[in-house]
PDB file of C-alpha atoms in Angstrom:
ATOM      1  CA  MET S   1     -52.698 -26.596  57.743  1.00  0.00           C
ATOM      2  CA  LYS S   2     -49.882 -27.069  55.247  1.00  0.00           C
ATOM      3  CA  THR S   3     -46.340 -26.436  56.407  1.00  0.00           C
ATOM      4  CA  LYS S   4     -43.894 -24.368  54.384  1.00  0.00           C
ATOM      5  CA  THR S   5     -42.057 -27.567  53.480  1.00  0.00           C
ATOM      6  CA  THR S   6     -45.257 -29.149  52.170  1.00  0.00           C
ATOM      7  CA  ILE S   7     -46.077 -26.069  50.106  1.00  0.00           C
ATOM      8  CA  VAL S   8     -42.590 -25.961  48.601  1.00  0.00           C
ATOM      9  CA  LEU S   9     -42.679 -29.660  47.735  1.00  0.00           C
ATOM     10  CA  THR S  10     -46.105 -29.243  46.156  1.00  0.00           C
ATOM     11  CA  LEU S  11     -44.841 -26.375  44.019  1.00  0.00           C
ATOM     12  CA  LEU S  12     -41.753 -28.323  42.993  1.00  0.00           C
ATOM     13  CA  LEU S  13     -43.802 -31.373  42.048  1.00  0.00           C
ATOM     14  CA  GLY S  14     -46.096 -29.178  39.994  1.00  0.00           C
ATOM     15  CA  LEU S  15     -43.117 -27.572  38.268  1.00  0.00           C
ATOM     16  CA  ASN S  16     -41.576 -30.965  37.474  1.00  0.00           C
ATOM     17  CA  THR S  17     -44.880 -32.142  35.993  1.00  0.00           C
ATOM     18  CA  THR S  18     -45.015 -29.043  33.774  1.00  0.00           C
ATOM     19  CA  ILE S  19     -41.402 -29.486  32.665  1.00  0.00           C
ATOM     20  CA  ASN S  20     -41.921 -33.188  31.890  1.00  0.00           C
ATOM     21  CA  ALA S  21     -45.077 -32.400  29.921  1.00  0.00           C
ATOM     22  CA  GLN S  22     -43.224 -29.773  27.870  1.00  0.00           C
ATOM     23  CA  GLU S  23     -40.326 -32.154  27.218  1.00  0.00           C
ATOM     24  CA  ASN S  24     -42.771 -34.758  25.900  1.00  0.00           C
ATOM     25  CA  ILE S  25     -44.323 -32.162  23.584  1.00  0.00           C
ATOM     26  CA  ASP S  26     -40.876 -31.065  22.352  1.00  0.00           C
ATOM     27  CA  LYS S  27     -40.102 -34.674  21.401  1.00  0.00           C
ATOM     28  CA  LYS S  28     -43.187 -34.734  19.173  1.00  0.00           C
ATOM     29  CA  ALA S  29     -41.517 -32.043  17.035  1.00  0.00           C
ATOM     30  CA  GLY S  30     -39.194 -34.779  15.775  1.00  0.00           C
ATOM     31  CA  THR S  31     -35.535 -34.406  14.842  1.00  0.00           C
ATOM     32  CA  ILE S  32     -33.421 -33.154  11.942  1.00  0.00           C
ATOM     33  CA  LYS S  33     -30.425 -35.077  10.599  1.00  0.00           C
ATOM     34  CA  ILE S  34     -27.710 -32.994   8.982  1.00  0.00           C
ATOM     35  CA  LYS S  35     -24.110 -33.654   7.925  1.00  0.00           C
ATOM     36  CA  ASP S  36     -21.095 -31.509   8.646  1.00  0.00           C
ATOM     37  CA  SER S  37     -17.964 -32.381   6.671  1.00  0.00           C
ATOM     38  CA  LYS S  38     -15.790 -30.467   9.109  1.00  0.00           C
ATOM     39  CA  ALA S  39     -16.423 -33.184  11.699  1.00  0.00           C
ATOM     40  CA  ILE S  40     -14.437 -35.730   9.677  1.00  0.00           C
ATOM     41  CA  MET S  41     -11.823 -33.124   8.737  1.00  0.00           C
ATOM     42  CA  ALA S  42     -11.238 -32.532  12.426  1.00  0.00           C
ATOM     43  CA  GLY S  43     -10.915 -36.262  13.155  1.00  0.00           C
ATOM     44  CA  SER S  44     -14.227 -36.748  14.919  1.00  0.00           C
ATOM     45  CA  ASP S  45     -14.506 -40.054  16.774  1.00  0.00           C
ATOM     46  CA  ARG S  46     -18.285 -39.805  17.146  1.00  0.00           C
ATOM     47  CA  LYS S  47     -20.256 -42.929  16.292  1.00  0.00           C
ATOM     48  CA  GLU S  48     -22.031 -41.209  13.389  1.00  0.00           C
ATOM     49  CA  LYS S  49     -18.909 -39.253  12.398  1.00  0.00           C
ATOM     50  CA  ASP S  50     -20.316 -36.385  10.307  1.00  0.00           C
ATOM     51  CA  VAL S  51     -24.064 -36.865  10.913  1.00  0.00           C
ATOM     52  CA  PHE S  52     -25.766 -34.873  13.632  1.00  0.00           C
ATOM     53  CA  THR S  53     -29.301 -35.393  14.948  1.00  0.00           C
ATOM     54  CA  ILE S  54     -30.753 -32.084  16.097  1.00  0.00           C
ATOM     55  CA  SER S  55     -33.845 -31.828  18.277  1.00  0.00           C
ATOM     56  CA  LEU S  56     -35.997 -28.882  19.275  1.00  0.00           C
ATOM     57  CA  GLU S  57     -34.436 -29.152  22.718  1.00  0.00           C
ATOM     58  CA  ASP S  58     -31.002 -28.616  21.143  1.00  0.00           C
ATOM     59  CA  VAL S  59     -32.279 -25.442  19.486  1.00  0.00           C
ATOM     60  CA  GLN S  60     -33.650 -24.269  22.827  1.00  0.00           C
ATOM     61  CA  ILE S  61     -30.229 -24.712  24.433  1.00  0.00           C
ATOM     62  CA  TYR S  62     -28.751 -22.536  21.690  1.00  0.00           C
ATOM     63  CA  THR S  63     -31.420 -19.812  21.902  1.00  0.00           C
ATOM     64  CA  GLY S  64     -31.678 -20.020  25.690  1.00  0.00           C
ATOM     65  CA  HIS S  65     -35.453 -20.396  25.816  1.00  0.00           C
ATOM     66  CA  THR S  66     -38.541 -21.943  24.251  1.00  0.00           C
ATOM     67  CA  CYS S  67     -40.893 -19.732  22.246  1.00  0.00           C
ATOM     68  CA  GLY S  68     -43.141 -19.772  19.205  1.00  0.00           C
ATOM     69  CA  CYS S  69     -40.489 -18.301  16.924  1.00  0.00           C
ATOM     70  CA  ASP S  70     -37.611 -20.696  17.618  1.00  0.00           C
ATOM     71  CA  THR S  71     -40.116 -23.559  17.473  1.00  0.00           C
ATOM     72  CA  ALA S  72     -41.425 -22.305  14.121  1.00  0.00           C
ATOM     73  CA  GLY S  73     -37.836 -21.945  12.906  1.00  0.00           C
ATOM     74  CA  PHE S  74     -37.126 -25.571  13.782  1.00  0.00           C
ATOM     75  CA  LEU S  75     -40.329 -26.933  12.250  1.00  0.00           C
ATOM     76  CA  ILE S  76     -39.960 -24.878   9.070  1.00  0.00           C
ATOM     77  CA  THR S  77     -36.309 -25.846   8.577  1.00  0.00           C
ATOM     78  CA  LYS S  78     -37.187 -29.503   9.104  1.00  0.00           C
ATOM     79  CA  GLU S  79     -39.953 -29.357   6.489  1.00  0.00           C
ATOM     80  CA  VAL S  80     -38.011 -27.309   3.949  1.00  0.00           C
ATOM     81  CA  LEU S  81     -34.873 -29.453   4.136  1.00  0.00           C
ATOM     82  CA  SER S  82     -36.996 -32.538   3.511  1.00  0.00           C
ATOM     83  CA  LYS S  83     -38.341 -30.854   0.360  1.00  0.00           C
ATOM     84  CA  LEU S  84     -34.998 -29.528  -0.876  1.00  0.00           C
ATOM     85  CA  PHE S  85     -33.083 -32.731  -0.111  1.00  0.00           C
ATOM     86  CA  PRO S  86     -35.562 -35.601  -0.540  1.00  0.00           C
ATOM     87  CA  ASN S  87     -34.265 -39.035   0.459  1.00  0.00           C
ATOM     88  CA  GLU S  88     -30.890 -37.684   1.553  1.00  0.00           C
ATOM     89  CA  ILE S  89     -29.259 -36.079   4.559  1.00  0.00           C
ATOM     90  CA  PRO S  90     -28.360 -32.468   3.734  1.00  0.00           C
ATOM     91  CA  ASN S  91     -25.007 -30.925   4.477  1.00  0.00           C
ATOM     92  CA  ARG S  92     -24.533 -27.785   6.512  1.00  0.00           C
ATOM     93  CA  ARG S  93     -23.734 -24.576   4.636  1.00  0.00           C
ATOM     94  CA  THR S  94     -25.385 -25.828   1.425  1.00  0.00           C
ATOM     95  CA  VAL S  95     -28.368 -23.445   1.440  1.00  0.00           C
ATOM     96  CA  ASN S  96     -28.912 -19.722   1.125  1.00  0.00           C
ATOM     97  CA  VAL S  97     -31.668 -18.202   3.250  1.00  0.00           C
ATOM     98  CA  ALA S  98     -33.523 -14.891   2.956  1.00  0.00           C
ATOM     99  CA  ILE S  99     -36.020 -13.621   5.539  1.00  0.00           C
ATOM    100  CA  SER S 100     -38.375 -10.662   5.100  1.00  0.00           C
ATOM    101  CA  GLU S 101     -37.755  -9.117   8.538  1.00  0.00           C
ATOM    102  CA  TYR S 102     -35.241  -9.377  11.332  1.00  0.00           C
ATOM    103  CA  ASN S 103     -36.472 -11.890  13.894  1.00  0.00           C
ATOM    104  CA  MET S 104     -33.701 -13.022  16.203  1.00  0.00           C
ATOM    105  CA  ASP S 105     -35.324 -16.284  17.331  1.00  0.00           C
ATOM    106  CA  LEU S 106     -36.268 -17.445  13.837  1.00  0.00           C
ATOM    107  CA  ILE S 107     -32.793 -16.553  12.570  1.00  0.00           C
ATOM    108  CA  ASP S 108     -31.032 -18.243  15.503  1.00  0.00           C
ATOM    109  CA  ALA S 109     -32.943 -21.494  15.010  1.00  0.00           C
ATOM    110  CA  ILE S 110     -32.336 -21.617  11.248  1.00  0.00           C
ATOM    111  CA  THR S 111     -28.658 -20.662  11.418  1.00  0.00           C
ATOM    112  CA  PHE S 112     -27.966 -23.151  14.199  1.00  0.00           C
ATOM    113  CA  ILE S 113     -29.356 -26.014  12.134  1.00  0.00           C
ATOM    114  CA  THR S 114     -28.172 -25.066   8.634  1.00  0.00           C
ATOM    115  CA  GLY S 115     -24.844 -23.371   9.381  1.00  0.00           C
ATOM    116  CA  THR S 116     -25.831 -20.234   7.437  1.00  0.00           C
ATOM    117  CA  ARG S 117     -24.729 -16.900   8.901  1.00  0.00           C
ATOM    118  CA  LEU S 118     -26.056 -13.359   8.564  1.00  0.00           C
ATOM    119  CA  ASN S 119     -22.672 -11.642   8.406  1.00  0.00           C
ATOM    120  CA  ARG S 120     -20.428 -14.311   6.925  1.00  0.00           C
ATOM    121  CA  GLY S 121     -19.848 -12.373   3.693  1.00  0.00           C
ATOM    122  CA  GLU S 122     -18.736  -9.219   5.501  1.00  0.00           C
ATOM    123  CA  TYR S 123     -15.593 -10.963   6.716  1.00  0.00           C
ATOM    124  CA  SER S 124     -14.870 -13.293   3.788  1.00  0.00           C
ATOM    125  CA  ASN S 125     -15.374 -10.836   0.903  1.00  0.00           C
ATOM    126  CA  SER S 126     -18.234 -12.950  -0.398  1.00  0.00           C
ATOM    127  CA  LYS S 127     -22.018 -12.979  -0.419  1.00  0.00           C
ATOM    128  CA  SER S 128     -23.636 -13.747   2.942  1.00  0.00           C
ATOM    129  CA  ASP S 129     -25.700 -16.933   2.818  1.00  0.00           C
ATOM    130  CA  PHE S 130     -28.353 -15.527   5.175  1.00  0.00           C
ATOM    131  CA  VAL S 131     -29.839 -12.110   4.460  1.00  0.00           C
ATOM    132  CA  VAL S 132     -32.712  -9.931   5.659  1.00  0.00           C
ATOM    133  CA  ASP S 133     -34.514  -8.900   2.470  1.00  0.00           C
ATOM    134  CA  LYS S 134     -37.578  -6.691   2.910  1.00  0.00           C
ATOM    135  CA  SER S 135     -38.385  -6.990  -0.796  1.00  0.00           C
ATOM    136  CA  ILE S 136     -39.697 -10.541  -0.288  1.00  0.00           C
ATOM    137  CA  ALA S 137     -42.226  -9.461   2.351  1.00  0.00           C
ATOM    138  CA  GLY S 138     -45.813 -10.605   1.840  1.00  0.00           C
ATOM    139  CA  ASN S 139     -49.058  -9.425   3.395  1.00  0.00           C
ATOM    140  CA  GLU S 140     -49.109  -7.530   6.693  1.00  0.00           C
ATOM    141  CA  GLY S 141     -48.739  -9.881   9.637  1.00  0.00           C
ATOM    142  CA  THR S 142     -46.692 -12.424   7.707  1.00  0.00           C
ATOM    143  CA  THR S 143     -43.037 -13.389   7.642  1.00  0.00           C
ATOM    144  CA  THR S 144     -41.506 -14.837   4.489  1.00  0.00           C
ATOM    145  CA  ILE S 145     -38.474 -17.143   4.497  1.00  0.00           C
ATOM    146  CA  ILE S 146     -36.898 -18.425   1.266  1.00  0.00           C
ATOM    147  CA  PHE S 147     -34.461 -21.341   1.301  1.00  0.00           C
ATOM    148  CA  GLU S 148     -32.304 -22.049  -1.779  1.00  0.00           C
ATOM    149  CA  ARG S 149     -30.019 -24.984  -2.530  1.00  0.00           C
ATOM    150  CA  LYS S 150     -26.642 -23.611  -3.533  1.00  0.00           C
ATOM    151  CA  ASP S 151     -25.848 -26.418  -5.966  1.00  0.00           C
ATOM    152  CA  ASN S 152     -28.997 -26.416  -8.112  1.00  0.00           C
ATOM    153  CA  GLY S 153     -30.859 -23.219  -7.214  1.00  0.00           C
ATOM    154  CA  LYS S 154     -34.017 -25.027  -6.095  1.00  0.00           C
ATOM    155  CA  LYS S 155     -36.080 -22.723  -3.852  1.00  0.00           C
ATOM    156  CA  ILE S 156     -38.806 -23.229  -1.267  1.00  0.00           C
ATOM    157  CA  LYS S 157     -40.728 -20.332   0.287  1.00  0.00           C
ATOM    158  CA  ALA S 158     -42.176 -20.661   3.781  1.00  0.00           C
ATOM    159  CA  THR S 159     -44.730 -18.125   5.011  1.00  0.00           C
ATOM    160  CA  ILE S 160     -45.784 -17.615   8.618  1.00  0.00           C
ATOM    161  CA  ASP S 161     -49.189 -15.952   8.953  1.00  0.00           C
ATOM    162  CA  ARG S 162     -49.579 -14.649  12.498  1.00  0.00           C
ATOM    163  CA  MET S 163     -53.245 -13.765  11.907  1.00  0.00           C
ATOM    164  CA  LYS S 164     -53.964 -17.465  11.390  1.00  0.00           C
ATOM    165  CA  LEU S 165     -51.516 -18.735  13.987  1.00  0.00           C
ATOM    166  CA  LEU S 166     -52.401 -16.524  16.965  1.00  0.00           C
ATOM    167  CA  THR S 167     -55.633 -15.738  18.770  1.00  0.00           C
ATOM    168  CA  LYS S 168     -56.368 -12.128  19.757  1.00  0.00           C
ATOM    169  CA  ASP S 169     -55.266 -12.834  23.328  1.00  0.00           C
ATOM    170  CA  GLU S 170     -52.046 -14.424  22.105  1.00  0.00           C
ATOM    171  CA  MET S 171     -51.338 -11.477  19.815  1.00  0.00           C
ATOM    172  CA  TYR S 172     -51.902  -9.067  22.701  1.00  0.00           C
ATOM    173  CA  ALA S 173     -49.543 -10.994  24.969  1.00  0.00           C
ATOM    174  CA  SER S 174     -46.933 -11.370  22.223  1.00  0.00           C
ATOM    175  CA  SER S 175     -46.824  -7.629  21.565  1.00  0.00           C
ATOM    176  CA  VAL S 176     -48.183  -5.453  24.373  1.00  0.00           C
ATOM    177  CA  ILE S 177     -47.283  -7.584  27.389  1.00  0.00           C
ATOM    178  CA  LYS S 178     -43.925  -8.581  25.920  1.00  0.00           C
ATOM    179  CA  ASN S 179     -43.003  -4.912  25.455  1.00  0.00           C
ATOM    180  CA  LYS S 180     -44.019  -4.160  29.033  1.00  0.00           C
ATOM    181  CA  ILE S 181     -41.800  -6.978  30.276  1.00  0.00           C
ATOM    182  CA  LEU S 182     -38.843  -5.747  28.220  1.00  0.00           C
ATOM    183  CA  LYS S 183     -39.345  -2.243  29.635  1.00  0.00           C
ATOM    184  CA  GLY S 184     -39.571  -3.563  33.216  1.00  0.00           C
ATOM    185  CA  GLU S 185     -43.160  -2.334  33.538  1.00  0.00           C
ATOM    186  CA  ALA S 186     -45.060  -5.654  33.679  1.00  0.00           C
ATOM    187  CA  THR S 187     -46.775  -6.971  36.781  1.00  0.00           C
ATOM    188  CA  ASN S 188     -46.096 -10.480  38.048  1.00  0.00           C
ATOM    189  CA  ALA S 189     -49.523 -11.506  36.766  1.00  0.00           C
ATOM    190  CA  GLU S 190     -48.673 -10.198  33.296  1.00  0.00           C
ATOM    191  CA  LYS S 191     -45.338 -12.018  33.327  1.00  0.00           C
ATOM    192  CA  ALA S 192     -47.108 -15.258  34.240  1.00  0.00           C
ATOM    193  CA  GLN S 193     -49.700 -14.647  31.517  1.00  0.00           C
ATOM    194  CA  PHE S 194     -46.998 -14.068  28.897  1.00  0.00           C
ATOM    195  CA  ALA S 195     -45.147 -17.246  29.902  1.00  0.00           C
ATOM    196  CA  LYS S 196     -48.333 -19.317  29.684  1.00  0.00           C
ATOM    197  CA  VAL S 197     -49.349 -17.861  26.317  1.00  0.00           C
ATOM    198  CA  THR S 198     -45.851 -18.447  24.925  1.00  0.00           C
ATOM    199  CA  GLN S 199     -45.930 -22.125  25.843  1.00  0.00           C
ATOM    200  CA  ASP S 200     -49.500 -22.456  24.543  1.00  0.00           C
ATOM    201  CA  ILE S 201     -48.244 -21.205  21.160  1.00  0.00           C
ATOM    202  CA  VAL S 202     -45.374 -23.713  21.197  1.00  0.00           C
ATOM    203  CA  ARG S 203     -47.767 -26.580  21.912  1.00  0.00           C
ATOM    204  CA  LYS S 204     -50.127 -25.382  19.186  1.00  0.00           C
ATOM    205  CA  GLU S 205     -47.346 -25.259  16.583  1.00  0.00           C
ATOM    206  CA  ILE S 206     -46.219 -28.783  17.401  1.00  0.00           C
ATOM    207  CA  LEU S 207     -49.513 -30.537  18.091  1.00  0.00           C
ATOM    208  CA  ASN S 208     -52.304 -28.648  16.346  1.00  0.00           C
ATOM    209  CA  LEU S 209     -51.052 -26.091  13.824  1.00  0.00           C
ATOM    210  CA  PRO S 210     -54.003 -24.073  12.445  1.00  0.00           C
ATOM    211  CA  GLU S 211     -54.631 -24.406   8.718  1.00  0.00           C
ATOM    212  CA  GLY S 212     -52.737 -21.767   6.751  1.00  0.00           C
ATOM    213  CA  ALA S 213     -50.603 -20.662   9.700  1.00  0.00           C
ATOM    214  CA  ILE S 214     -47.409 -21.894   7.999  1.00  0.00           C
ATOM    215  CA  THR S 215     -47.445 -22.606   4.281  1.00  0.00           C
ATOM    216  CA  TYR S 216     -44.847 -23.768   1.769  1.00  0.00           C
ATOM    217  CA  GLU S 217     -44.407 -23.016  -1.932  1.00  0.00           C
ATOM    218  CA  ALA S 218     -41.878 -24.273  -4.466  1.00  0.00           C
ATOM    219  CA  LEU S 219     -40.565 -21.274  -6.444  1.00  0.00           C
ATOM    220  CA  ASN S 220     -39.009 -23.230  -9.321  1.00  0.00           C
TER     221      ASN S 220
END
């Protein structure tokens, strides 16, 4: 018969294995290098001065959790910046971004990396460099994000198609069960199911993204 101490240790070992496995998957998402001129202005004594290497784990610290949306935000920003700034390290605050619907986790990931802000213009009497623009929405079940270089106007559109990204069970958990959790009505089993599905989506996005789930298009 197992003692309470044995059971606790077993659970902790299992948890550590899960955490280590997730950390290894996060590393496969790669990193994003971006410059910030304010670092040198402020007298930074960092080794790389104005260059920052951002990982998915950094984004997760900022958002406070790991989910499909902040992961998608990281992966999309990484891909789009490589297209907008080929063979160079981009600077922060040098892109405008428009998204077709308000999604906090997508927005948090993108703004953290790029330095864009939803409400910047409201306080500086200028145009905000990140806007929610329903006019760019595509088909039902999709989210459109358009990135634009401020200096030359080059644009890349990224489209997330949830119908191609998520299975029926994942869609159910991401909507119905999530709402029950937010309302305090979910059972412990439903909470565990939602957590598992969420991490399954993260792994899928990083390791085995379904064809057509996230697509990119140059607009000019």
